[in-house]
Amino acid sequence: MELNIVVDSFFALTLLSIISLVFYYGSEPWDGPVDLYDMFRLEGTKEEKEILEKYLPNYKINLVDAERLEDVEKFSDDLQVILTMLRYRDSKEELKHYIDENKKFFQNVDYETSQAMKAFLNMKQIPGETEQKEETVDMCKAIQEMYDDGVRQGRDELLKEQIQRKLQKKKTSDQIAEELEESVEVIEKIIKEMQ
């Protein structure tokens, strides 16, 4: 939308409209300001505030609270999927179920959409990701690998905690290996890393 203003016969000024959006994708509901007045702490008497408000325009913040949008069908297919995914990001089972339901889409995600998913899901990198923007990414595989990495990290942390407790009881690496059903080499490697 353009607005043409003719100041005088020598020149015309064209203004381009700009719409600012705050795109919020936090898991908690937005509790920040929703207009400019909310951002200021207008101090003083009621009269002083009224005078300030008379000369200081109050601009509404156009807030998109992604996780709580109700009509995601209004958006493009890619954005619909991303916005819906955000609702399930704190529940592995629901996220996995949603991905399984939409497997056809997730197996062939374009580069820009994969980068948006990567940012919203706090993924460091997407397995199989390339720098080629023309390429597509299999997000099913990527998210499964991310899930598997989390499980592996959890197991490693549990093993370290168990080893630490057994070391406090003055057990040897051979005893720990036997009790935890791990090889002595694995136990000794972890003990060395912990020191």
PDB file of N, CA, C and O in Angstrom, residues 43-115:
ATOM      1  N   GLU A  43       5.107   8.641  34.738  1.00  0.00           N
ATOM      2  CA  GLU A  43       5.017   9.042  36.134  1.00  0.00           C
ATOM      3  C   GLU A  43       4.489  10.458  36.232  1.00  0.00           C
ATOM      4  O   GLU A  43       4.527  11.221  35.283  1.00  0.00           O
ATOM      5  N   GLY A  44       4.020  10.793  37.376  1.00  0.00           N
ATOM      6  CA  GLY A  44       3.504  12.134  37.605  1.00  0.00           C
ATOM      7  C   GLY A  44       2.029  12.086  37.946  1.00  0.00           C
ATOM      8  O   GLY A  44       1.445  11.025  38.168  1.00  0.00           O
ATOM      9  N   THR A  45       1.442  13.265  37.963  1.00  0.00           N
ATOM     10  CA  THR A  45       0.022  13.356  38.299  1.00  0.00           C
ATOM     11  C   THR A  45      -0.820  12.880  37.138  1.00  0.00           C
ATOM     12  O   THR A  45      -0.321  12.693  36.017  1.00  0.00           O
ATOM     13  N   LYS A  46      -2.105  12.735  37.391  1.00  0.00           N
ATOM     14  CA  LYS A  46      -3.029  12.316  36.351  1.00  0.00           C
ATOM     15  C   LYS A  46      -3.033  13.322  35.206  1.00  0.00           C
ATOM     16  O   LYS A  46      -3.044  12.953  34.033  1.00  0.00           O
ATOM     17  N   GLU A  47      -2.985  14.610  35.545  1.00  0.00           N
ATOM     18  CA  GLU A  47      -2.960  15.666  34.527  1.00  0.00           C
ATOM     19  C   GLU A  47      -1.703  15.570  33.657  1.00  0.00           C
ATOM     20  O   GLU A  47      -1.768  15.711  32.441  1.00  0.00           O
ATOM     21  N   GLU A  48      -0.553  15.343  34.311  1.00  0.00           N
ATOM     22  CA  GLU A  48       0.704  15.233  33.571  1.00  0.00           C
ATOM     23  C   GLU A  48       0.674  14.034  32.626  1.00  0.00           C
ATOM     24  O   GLU A  48       1.128  14.118  31.482  1.00  0.00           O
ATOM     25  N   LYS A  49       0.118  12.918  33.085  1.00  0.00           N
ATOM     26  CA  LYS A  49       0.005  11.734  32.233  1.00  0.00           C
ATOM     27  C   LYS A  49      -0.904  12.013  31.036  1.00  0.00           C
ATOM     28  O   LYS A  49      -0.612  11.602  29.920  1.00  0.00           O
ATOM     29  N   GLU A  50      -2.006  12.714  31.278  1.00  0.00           N
ATOM     30  CA  GLU A  50      -2.935  13.040  30.194  1.00  0.00           C
ATOM     31  C   GLU A  50      -2.272  13.931  29.155  1.00  0.00           C
ATOM     32  O   GLU A  50      -2.487  13.774  27.952  1.00  0.00           O
ATOM     33  N   ILE A  51      -1.442  14.885  29.624  1.00  0.00           N
ATOM     34  CA  ILE A  51      -0.730  15.762  28.688  1.00  0.00           C
ATOM     35  C   ILE A  51       0.258  14.950  27.862  1.00  0.00           C
ATOM     36  O   ILE A  51       0.329  15.093  26.634  1.00  0.00           O
ATOM     37  N   LEU A  52       1.028  14.053  28.526  1.00  0.00           N
ATOM     38  CA  LEU A  52       1.974  13.202  27.793  1.00  0.00           C
ATOM     39  C   LEU A  52       1.245  12.328  26.780  1.00  0.00           C
ATOM     40  O   LEU A  52       1.679  12.187  25.642  1.00  0.00           O
ATOM     41  N   GLU A  53       0.142  11.727  27.199  1.00  0.00           N
ATOM     42  CA  GLU A  53      -0.606  10.847  26.306  1.00  0.00           C
ATOM     43  C   GLU A  53      -1.184  11.621  25.124  1.00  0.00           C
ATOM     44  O   GLU A  53      -1.358  11.063  24.044  1.00  0.00           O
ATOM     45  N   LYS A  54      -1.462  12.922  25.328  1.00  0.00           N
ATOM     46  CA  LYS A  54      -1.996  13.755  24.246  1.00  0.00           C
ATOM     47  C   LYS A  54      -0.960  13.923  23.131  1.00  0.00           C
ATOM     48  O   LYS A  54      -1.289  13.945  21.953  1.00  0.00           O
ATOM     49  N   TYR A  55       0.311  14.032  23.501  1.00  0.00           N
ATOM     50  CA  TYR A  55       1.367  14.286  22.512  1.00  0.00           C
ATOM     51  C   TYR A  55       2.203  13.044  22.163  1.00  0.00           C
ATOM     52  O   TYR A  55       2.964  13.071  21.213  1.00  0.00           O
ATOM     53  N   LEU A  56       2.063  12.025  22.936  1.00  0.00           N
ATOM     54  CA  LEU A  56       2.813  10.791  22.693  1.00  0.00           C
ATOM     55  C   LEU A  56       1.843   9.743  22.152  1.00  0.00           C
ATOM     56  O   LEU A  56       1.011   9.227  22.879  1.00  0.00           O
ATOM     57  N   PRO A  57       1.921   9.437  20.849  1.00  0.00           N
ATOM     58  CA  PRO A  57       0.976   8.459  20.291  1.00  0.00           C
ATOM     59  C   PRO A  57       1.193   7.068  20.906  1.00  0.00           C
ATOM     60  O   PRO A  57       2.306   6.684  21.221  1.00  0.00           O
ATOM     61  N   ASN A  58       0.112   6.350  21.067  1.00  0.00           N
ATOM     62  CA  ASN A  58       0.184   4.995  21.606  1.00  0.00           C
ATOM     63  C   ASN A  58       0.079   4.011  20.447  1.00  0.00           C
ATOM     64  O   ASN A  58      -0.948   3.906  19.800  1.00  0.00           O
ATOM     65  N   TYR A  59       1.157   3.310  20.177  1.00  0.00           N
ATOM     66  CA  TYR A  59       1.173   2.336  19.096  1.00  0.00           C
ATOM     67  C   TYR A  59       0.921   0.946  19.644  1.00  0.00           C
ATOM     68  O   TYR A  59       1.550   0.522  20.606  1.00  0.00           O
ATOM     69  N   LYS A  60       0.012   0.269  18.998  1.00  0.00           N
ATOM     70  CA  LYS A  60      -0.299  -1.105  19.371  1.00  0.00           C
ATOM     71  C   LYS A  60       0.829  -2.014  18.886  1.00  0.00           C
ATOM     72  O   LYS A  60       1.363  -1.832  17.794  1.00  0.00           O
ATOM     73  N   ILE A  61       1.184  -2.995  19.691  1.00  0.00           N
ATOM     74  CA  ILE A  61       2.162  -3.998  19.275  1.00  0.00           C
ATOM     75  C   ILE A  61       1.387  -5.123  18.598  1.00  0.00           C
ATOM     76  O   ILE A  61       0.467  -5.693  19.177  1.00  0.00           O
ATOM     77  N   ASN A  62       1.732  -5.410  17.361  1.00  0.00           N
ATOM     78  CA  ASN A  62       1.088  -6.497  16.630  1.00  0.00           C
ATOM     79  C   ASN A  62       1.767  -7.794  17.038  1.00  0.00           C
ATOM     80  O   ASN A  62       2.824  -8.140  16.523  1.00  0.00           O
ATOM     81  N   LEU A  63       1.151  -8.473  17.970  1.00  0.00           N
ATOM     82  CA  LEU A  63       1.743  -9.661  18.577  1.00  0.00           C
ATOM     83  C   LEU A  63       1.227 -10.926  17.905  1.00  0.00           C
ATOM     84  O   LEU A  63       0.018 -11.103  17.743  1.00  0.00           O
ATOM     85  N   VAL A  64       2.150 -11.785  17.523  1.00  0.00           N
ATOM     86  CA  VAL A  64       1.816 -13.121  17.040  1.00  0.00           C
ATOM     87  C   VAL A  64       2.370 -14.083  18.088  1.00  0.00           C
ATOM     88  O   VAL A  64       3.576 -14.283  18.185  1.00  0.00           O
ATOM     89  N   ASP A  65       1.481 -14.626  18.909  1.00  0.00           N
ATOM     90  CA  ASP A  65       1.868 -15.583  19.944  1.00  0.00           C
ATOM     91  C   ASP A  65       1.708 -16.967  19.324  1.00  0.00           C
ATOM     92  O   ASP A  65       0.637 -17.570  19.349  1.00  0.00           O
ATOM     93  N   ALA A  66       2.785 -17.439  18.721  1.00  0.00           N
ATOM     94  CA  ALA A  66       2.750 -18.596  17.825  1.00  0.00           C
ATOM     95  C   ALA A  66       2.121 -19.848  18.425  1.00  0.00           C
ATOM     96  O   ALA A  66       1.334 -20.525  17.770  1.00  0.00           O
ATOM     97  N   GLU A  67       2.458 -20.159  19.655  1.00  0.00           N
ATOM     98  CA  GLU A  67       1.967 -21.409  20.233  1.00  0.00           C
ATOM     99  C   GLU A  67       0.473 -21.369  20.537  1.00  0.00           C
ATOM    100  O   GLU A  67      -0.175 -22.386  20.634  1.00  0.00           O
ATOM    101  N   ARG A  68      -0.081 -20.184  20.668  1.00  0.00           N
ATOM    102  CA  ARG A  68      -1.475 -20.059  21.035  1.00  0.00           C
ATOM    103  C   ARG A  68      -2.367 -19.550  19.900  1.00  0.00           C
ATOM    104  O   ARG A  68      -3.509 -19.165  20.116  1.00  0.00           O
ATOM    105  N   LEU A  69      -1.871 -19.563  18.672  1.00  0.00           N
ATOM    106  CA  LEU A  69      -2.702 -19.188  17.530  1.00  0.00           C
ATOM    107  C   LEU A  69      -3.790 -20.227  17.339  1.00  0.00           C
ATOM    108  O   LEU A  69      -3.542 -21.428  17.434  1.00  0.00           O
ATOM    109  N   GLU A  70      -4.998 -19.762  17.053  1.00  0.00           N
ATOM    110  CA  GLU A  70      -6.107 -20.699  16.902  1.00  0.00           C
ATOM    111  C   GLU A  70      -6.386 -21.060  15.450  1.00  0.00           C
ATOM    112  O   GLU A  70      -6.757 -22.172  15.147  1.00  0.00           O
ATOM    113  N   ASP A  71      -6.210 -20.116  14.538  1.00  0.00           N
ATOM    114  CA  ASP A  71      -6.566 -20.351  13.140  1.00  0.00           C
ATOM    115  C   ASP A  71      -5.334 -20.521  12.276  1.00  0.00           C
ATOM    116  O   ASP A  71      -5.095 -19.747  11.349  1.00  0.00           O
ATOM    117  N   VAL A  72      -4.552 -21.573  12.531  1.00  0.00           N
ATOM    118  CA  VAL A  72      -3.327 -21.764  11.754  1.00  0.00           C
ATOM    119  C   VAL A  72      -3.622 -22.125  10.298  1.00  0.00           C
ATOM    120  O   VAL A  72      -2.748 -22.001   9.446  1.00  0.00           O
ATOM    121  N   GLU A  73      -4.854 -22.524  10.006  1.00  0.00           N
ATOM    122  CA  GLU A  73      -5.229 -22.875   8.637  1.00  0.00           C
ATOM    123  C   GLU A  73      -5.119 -21.679   7.695  1.00  0.00           C
ATOM    124  O   GLU A  73      -5.051 -21.839   6.485  1.00  0.00           O
ATOM    125  N   LYS A  74      -5.108 -20.478   8.245  1.00  0.00           N
ATOM    126  CA  LYS A  74      -5.020 -19.262   7.434  1.00  0.00           C
ATOM    127  C   LYS A  74      -3.635 -19.082   6.820  1.00  0.00           C
ATOM    128  O   LYS A  74      -3.459 -18.297   5.909  1.00  0.00           O
ATOM    129  N   PHE A  75      -2.643 -19.798   7.346  1.00  0.00           N
ATOM    130  CA  PHE A  75      -1.269 -19.640   6.898  1.00  0.00           C
ATOM    131  C   PHE A  75      -0.923 -20.678   5.828  1.00  0.00           C
ATOM    132  O   PHE A  75      -1.649 -21.645   5.630  1.00  0.00           O
ATOM    133  N   SER A  76       0.228 -20.488   5.184  1.00  0.00           N
ATOM    134  CA  SER A  76       0.689 -21.455   4.188  1.00  0.00           C
ATOM    135  C   SER A  76       0.931 -22.800   4.855  1.00  0.00           C
ATOM    136  O   SER A  76       1.087 -22.878   6.083  1.00  0.00           O
ATOM    137  N   ASP A  77       0.978 -23.853   4.056  1.00  0.00           N
ATOM    138  CA  ASP A  77       1.142 -25.206   4.601  1.00  0.00           C
ATOM    139  C   ASP A  77       2.377 -25.322   5.489  1.00  0.00           C
ATOM    140  O   ASP A  77       2.319 -25.888   6.573  1.00  0.00           O
ATOM    141  N   ASP A  78       3.510 -24.772   5.013  1.00  0.00           N
ATOM    142  CA  ASP A  78       4.754 -24.866   5.779  1.00  0.00           C
ATOM    143  C   ASP A  78       4.608 -24.193   7.141  1.00  0.00           C
ATOM    144  O   ASP A  78       5.002 -24.746   8.163  1.00  0.00           O
ATOM    145  N   LEU A  79       4.038 -23.005   7.140  1.00  0.00           N
ATOM    146  CA  LEU A  79       3.883 -22.266   8.392  1.00  0.00           C
ATOM    147  C   LEU A  79       2.859 -22.936   9.302  1.00  0.00           C
ATOM    148  O   LEU A  79       3.037 -22.967  10.525  1.00  0.00           O
ATOM    149  N   GLN A  80       1.824 -23.512   8.725  1.00  0.00           N
ATOM    150  CA  GLN A  80       0.840 -24.260   9.531  1.00  0.00           C
ATOM    151  C   GLN A  80       1.524 -25.379  10.309  1.00  0.00           C
ATOM    152  O   GLN A  80       1.292 -25.556  11.497  1.00  0.00           O
ATOM    153  N   VAL A  81       2.377 -26.113   9.620  1.00  0.00           N
ATOM    154  CA  VAL A  81       3.060 -27.242  10.242  1.00  0.00           C
ATOM    155  C   VAL A  81       3.984 -26.757  11.358  1.00  0.00           C
ATOM    156  O   VAL A  81       4.004 -27.311  12.453  1.00  0.00           O
ATOM    157  N   ILE A  82       4.745 -25.701  11.088  1.00  0.00           N
ATOM    158  CA  ILE A  82       5.680 -25.182  12.091  1.00  0.00           C
ATOM    159  C   ILE A  82       4.921 -24.680  13.315  1.00  0.00           C
ATOM    160  O   ILE A  82       5.279 -24.990  14.453  1.00  0.00           O
ATOM    161  N   LEU A  83       3.866 -23.901  13.094  1.00  0.00           N
ATOM    162  CA  LEU A  83       3.103 -23.355  14.214  1.00  0.00           C
ATOM    163  C   LEU A  83       2.450 -24.464  15.040  1.00  0.00           C
ATOM    164  O   LEU A  83       2.408 -24.389  16.264  1.00  0.00           O
ATOM    165  N   THR A  84       1.969 -25.492  14.367  1.00  0.00           N
ATOM    166  CA  THR A  84       1.358 -26.612  15.092  1.00  0.00           C
ATOM    167  C   THR A  84       2.421 -27.393  15.852  1.00  0.00           C
ATOM    168  O   THR A  84       2.202 -27.820  16.980  1.00  0.00           O
ATOM    169  N   MET A  85       3.600 -27.541  15.244  1.00  0.00           N
ATOM    170  CA  MET A  85       4.712 -28.234  15.913  1.00  0.00           C
ATOM    171  C   MET A  85       5.079 -27.572  17.238  1.00  0.00           C
ATOM    172  O   MET A  85       5.416 -28.245  18.208  1.00  0.00           O
ATOM    173  N   LEU A  86       5.020 -26.251  17.269  1.00  0.00           N
ATOM    174  CA  LEU A  86       5.379 -25.515  18.481  1.00  0.00           C
ATOM    175  C   LEU A  86       4.505 -25.916  19.662  1.00  0.00           C
ATOM    176  O   LEU A  86       4.955 -25.930  20.801  1.00  0.00           O
ATOM    177  N   ARG A  87       3.266 -26.276  19.394  1.00  0.00           N
ATOM    178  CA  ARG A  87       2.358 -26.690  20.480  1.00  0.00           C
ATOM    179  C   ARG A  87       2.822 -27.990  21.148  1.00  0.00           C
ATOM    180  O   ARG A  87       2.512 -28.243  22.293  1.00  0.00           O
ATOM    181  N   TYR A  88       3.534 -28.799  20.393  1.00  0.00           N
ATOM    182  CA  TYR A  88       3.928 -30.114  20.889  1.00  0.00           C
ATOM    183  C   TYR A  88       5.394 -30.197  21.297  1.00  0.00           C
ATOM    184  O   TYR A  88       5.863 -31.266  21.663  1.00  0.00           O
ATOM    185  N   ARG A  89       6.126 -29.120  21.237  1.00  0.00           N
ATOM    186  CA  ARG A  89       7.576 -29.182  21.454  1.00  0.00           C
ATOM    187  C   ARG A  89       7.978 -29.628  22.861  1.00  0.00           C
ATOM    188  O   ARG A  89       9.066 -30.117  23.054  1.00  0.00           O
ATOM    189  N   ASP A  90       7.106 -29.474  23.837  1.00  0.00           N
ATOM    190  CA  ASP A  90       7.439 -29.887  25.201  1.00  0.00           C
ATOM    191  C   ASP A  90       6.988 -31.314  25.507  1.00  0.00           C
ATOM    192  O   ASP A  90       7.193 -31.802  26.612  1.00  0.00           O
ATOM    193  N   SER A  91       6.360 -31.965  24.554  1.00  0.00           N
ATOM    194  CA  SER A  91       5.899 -33.333  24.746  1.00  0.00           C
ATOM    195  C   SER A  91       6.441 -34.209  23.620  1.00  0.00           C
ATOM    196  O   SER A  91       5.954 -34.140  22.484  1.00  0.00           O
ATOM    197  N   LYS A  92       7.443 -35.016  23.946  1.00  0.00           N
ATOM    198  CA  LYS A  92       8.060 -35.860  22.921  1.00  0.00           C
ATOM    199  C   LYS A  92       7.044 -36.769  22.248  1.00  0.00           C
ATOM    200  O   LYS A  92       7.071 -36.936  21.034  1.00  0.00           O
ATOM    201  N   GLU A  93       6.143 -37.335  23.044  1.00  0.00           N
ATOM    202  CA  GLU A  93       5.173 -38.280  22.480  1.00  0.00           C
ATOM    203  C   GLU A  93       4.211 -37.590  21.516  1.00  0.00           C
ATOM    204  O   GLU A  93       3.942 -38.094  20.434  1.00  0.00           O
ATOM    205  N   GLU A  94       3.692 -36.423  21.916  1.00  0.00           N
ATOM    206  CA  GLU A  94       2.771 -35.705  21.036  1.00  0.00           C
ATOM    207  C   GLU A  94       3.480 -35.208  19.777  1.00  0.00           C
ATOM    208  O   GLU A  94       2.916 -35.257  18.688  1.00  0.00           O
ATOM    209  N   LEU A  95       4.725 -34.733  19.929  1.00  0.00           N
ATOM    210  CA  LEU A  95       5.495 -34.275  18.775  1.00  0.00           C
ATOM    211  C   LEU A  95       5.737 -35.439  17.818  1.00  0.00           C
ATOM    212  O   LEU A  95       5.546 -35.319  16.606  1.00  0.00           O
ATOM    213  N   LYS A  96       6.138 -36.579  18.349  1.00  0.00           N
ATOM    214  CA  LYS A  96       6.384 -37.760  17.514  1.00  0.00           C
ATOM    215  C   LYS A  96       5.098 -38.181  16.797  1.00  0.00           C
ATOM    216  O   LYS A  96       5.104 -38.474  15.603  1.00  0.00           O
ATOM    217  N   HIS A  97       3.980 -38.168  17.522  1.00  0.00           N
ATOM    218  CA  HIS A  97       2.684 -38.524  16.931  1.00  0.00           C
ATOM    219  C   HIS A  97       2.320 -37.555  15.795  1.00  0.00           C
ATOM    220  O   HIS A  97       1.884 -37.980  14.719  1.00  0.00           O
ATOM    221  N   TYR A  98       2.535 -36.267  16.036  1.00  0.00           N
ATOM    222  CA  TYR A  98       2.224 -35.257  15.014  1.00  0.00           C
ATOM    223  C   TYR A  98       3.092 -35.457  13.769  1.00  0.00           C
ATOM    224  O   TYR A  98       2.606 -35.370  12.645  1.00  0.00           O
ATOM    225  N   ILE A  99       4.364 -35.739  13.988  1.00  0.00           N
ATOM    226  CA  ILE A  99       5.278 -35.958  12.852  1.00  0.00           C
ATOM    227  C   ILE A  99       4.870 -37.211  12.093  1.00  0.00           C
ATOM    228  O   ILE A  99       4.850 -37.220  10.863  1.00  0.00           O
ATOM    229  N   ASP A 100       4.515 -38.279  12.826  1.00  0.00           N
ATOM    230  CA  ASP A 100       4.067 -39.511  12.160  1.00  0.00           C
ATOM    231  C   ASP A 100       2.803 -39.268  11.330  1.00  0.00           C
ATOM    232  O   ASP A 100       2.667 -39.799  10.227  1.00  0.00           O
ATOM    233  N   GLU A 101       1.879 -38.440  11.857  1.00  0.00           N
ATOM    234  CA  GLU A 101       0.647 -38.134  11.126  1.00  0.00           C
ATOM    235  C   GLU A 101       0.931 -37.350   9.849  1.00  0.00           C
ATOM    236  O   GLU A 101       0.172 -37.418   8.891  1.00  0.00           O
ATOM    237  N   ASN A 102       2.001 -36.573   9.861  1.00  0.00           N
ATOM    238  CA  ASN A 102       2.347 -35.707   8.725  1.00  0.00           C
ATOM    239  C   ASN A 102       3.668 -36.121   8.085  1.00  0.00           C
ATOM    240  O   ASN A 102       4.417 -35.292   7.588  1.00  0.00           O
ATOM    241  N   LYS A 103       3.918 -37.415   8.099  1.00  0.00           N
ATOM    242  CA  LYS A 103       5.194 -37.961   7.635  1.00  0.00           C
ATOM    243  C   LYS A 103       5.527 -37.540   6.198  1.00  0.00           C
ATOM    244  O   LYS A 103       6.669 -37.211   5.892  1.00  0.00           O
ATOM    245  N   LYS A 104       4.537 -37.510   5.343  1.00  0.00           N
ATOM    246  CA  LYS A 104       4.771 -37.154   3.945  1.00  0.00           C
ATOM    247  C   LYS A 104       5.380 -35.748   3.843  1.00  0.00           C
ATOM    248  O   LYS A 104       6.307 -35.523   3.077  1.00  0.00           O
ATOM    249  N   PHE A 105       4.866 -34.818   4.630  1.00  0.00           N
ATOM    250  CA  PHE A 105       5.409 -33.457   4.627  1.00  0.00           C
ATOM    251  C   PHE A 105       6.819 -33.439   5.204  1.00  0.00           C
ATOM    252  O   PHE A 105       7.729 -32.862   4.628  1.00  0.00           O
ATOM    253  N   PHE A 106       7.011 -34.078   6.360  1.00  0.00           N
ATOM    254  CA  PHE A 106       8.285 -34.002   7.084  1.00  0.00           C
ATOM    255  C   PHE A 106       9.432 -34.718   6.370  1.00  0.00           C
ATOM    256  O   PHE A 106      10.591 -34.426   6.636  1.00  0.00           O
ATOM    257  N   GLN A 107       9.123 -35.635   5.469  1.00  0.00           N
ATOM    258  CA  GLN A 107      10.183 -36.345   4.759  1.00  0.00           C
ATOM    259  C   GLN A 107      10.773 -35.522   3.620  1.00  0.00           C
ATOM    260  O   GLN A 107      11.794 -35.880   3.066  1.00  0.00           O
ATOM    261  N   ASN A 108      10.140 -34.405   3.293  1.00  0.00           N
ATOM    262  CA  ASN A 108      10.593 -33.621   2.140  1.00  0.00           C
ATOM    263  C   ASN A 108      10.431 -32.122   2.423  1.00  0.00           C
ATOM    264  O   ASN A 108       9.675 -31.443   1.765  1.00  0.00           O
ATOM    265  N   VAL A 109      11.172 -31.613   3.417  1.00  0.00           N
ATOM    266  CA  VAL A 109      11.039 -30.216   3.858  1.00  0.00           C
ATOM    267  C   VAL A 109      12.054 -29.347   3.126  1.00  0.00           C
ATOM    268  O   VAL A 109      13.230 -29.702   3.028  1.00  0.00           O
ATOM    269  N   ASP A 110      11.595 -28.200   2.615  1.00  0.00           N
ATOM    270  CA  ASP A 110      12.522 -27.307   1.912  1.00  0.00           C
ATOM    271  C   ASP A 110      13.478 -26.643   2.903  1.00  0.00           C
ATOM    272  O   ASP A 110      13.271 -26.664   4.108  1.00  0.00           O
ATOM    273  N   TYR A 111      14.521 -26.047   2.369  1.00  0.00           N
ATOM    274  CA  TYR A 111      15.612 -25.490   3.176  1.00  0.00           C
ATOM    275  C   TYR A 111      15.122 -24.435   4.172  1.00  0.00           C
ATOM    276  O   TYR A 111      15.445 -24.498   5.357  1.00  0.00           O
ATOM    277  N   GLU A 112      14.344 -23.442   3.707  1.00  0.00           N
ATOM    278  CA  GLU A 112      13.900 -22.366   4.597  1.00  0.00           C
ATOM    279  C   GLU A 112      13.044 -22.906   5.737  1.00  0.00           C
ATOM    280  O   GLU A 112      13.183 -22.493   6.888  1.00  0.00           O
ATOM    281  N   THR A 113      12.142 -23.815   5.427  1.00  0.00           N
ATOM    282  CA  THR A 113      11.283 -24.395   6.460  1.00  0.00           C
ATOM    283  C   THR A 113      12.115 -25.190   7.457  1.00  0.00           C
ATOM    284  O   THR A 113      11.886 -25.110   8.664  1.00  0.00           O
ATOM    285  N   SER A 114      13.100 -25.934   6.965  1.00  0.00           N
ATOM    286  CA  SER A 114      13.955 -26.710   7.872  1.00  0.00           C
ATOM    287  C   SER A 114      14.730 -25.786   8.808  1.00  0.00           C
ATOM    288  O   SER A 114      14.916 -26.092   9.984  1.00  0.00           O
ATOM    289  N   GLN A 115      15.147 -24.620   8.301  1.00  0.00           N
ATOM    290  CA  GLN A 115      15.882 -23.671   9.140  1.00  0.00           C
ATOM    291  C   GLN A 115      14.970 -23.060  10.207  1.00  0.00           C
ATOM    292  O   GLN A 115      15.390 -22.836  11.343  1.00  0.00           O
TER     293      GLN A 115
END
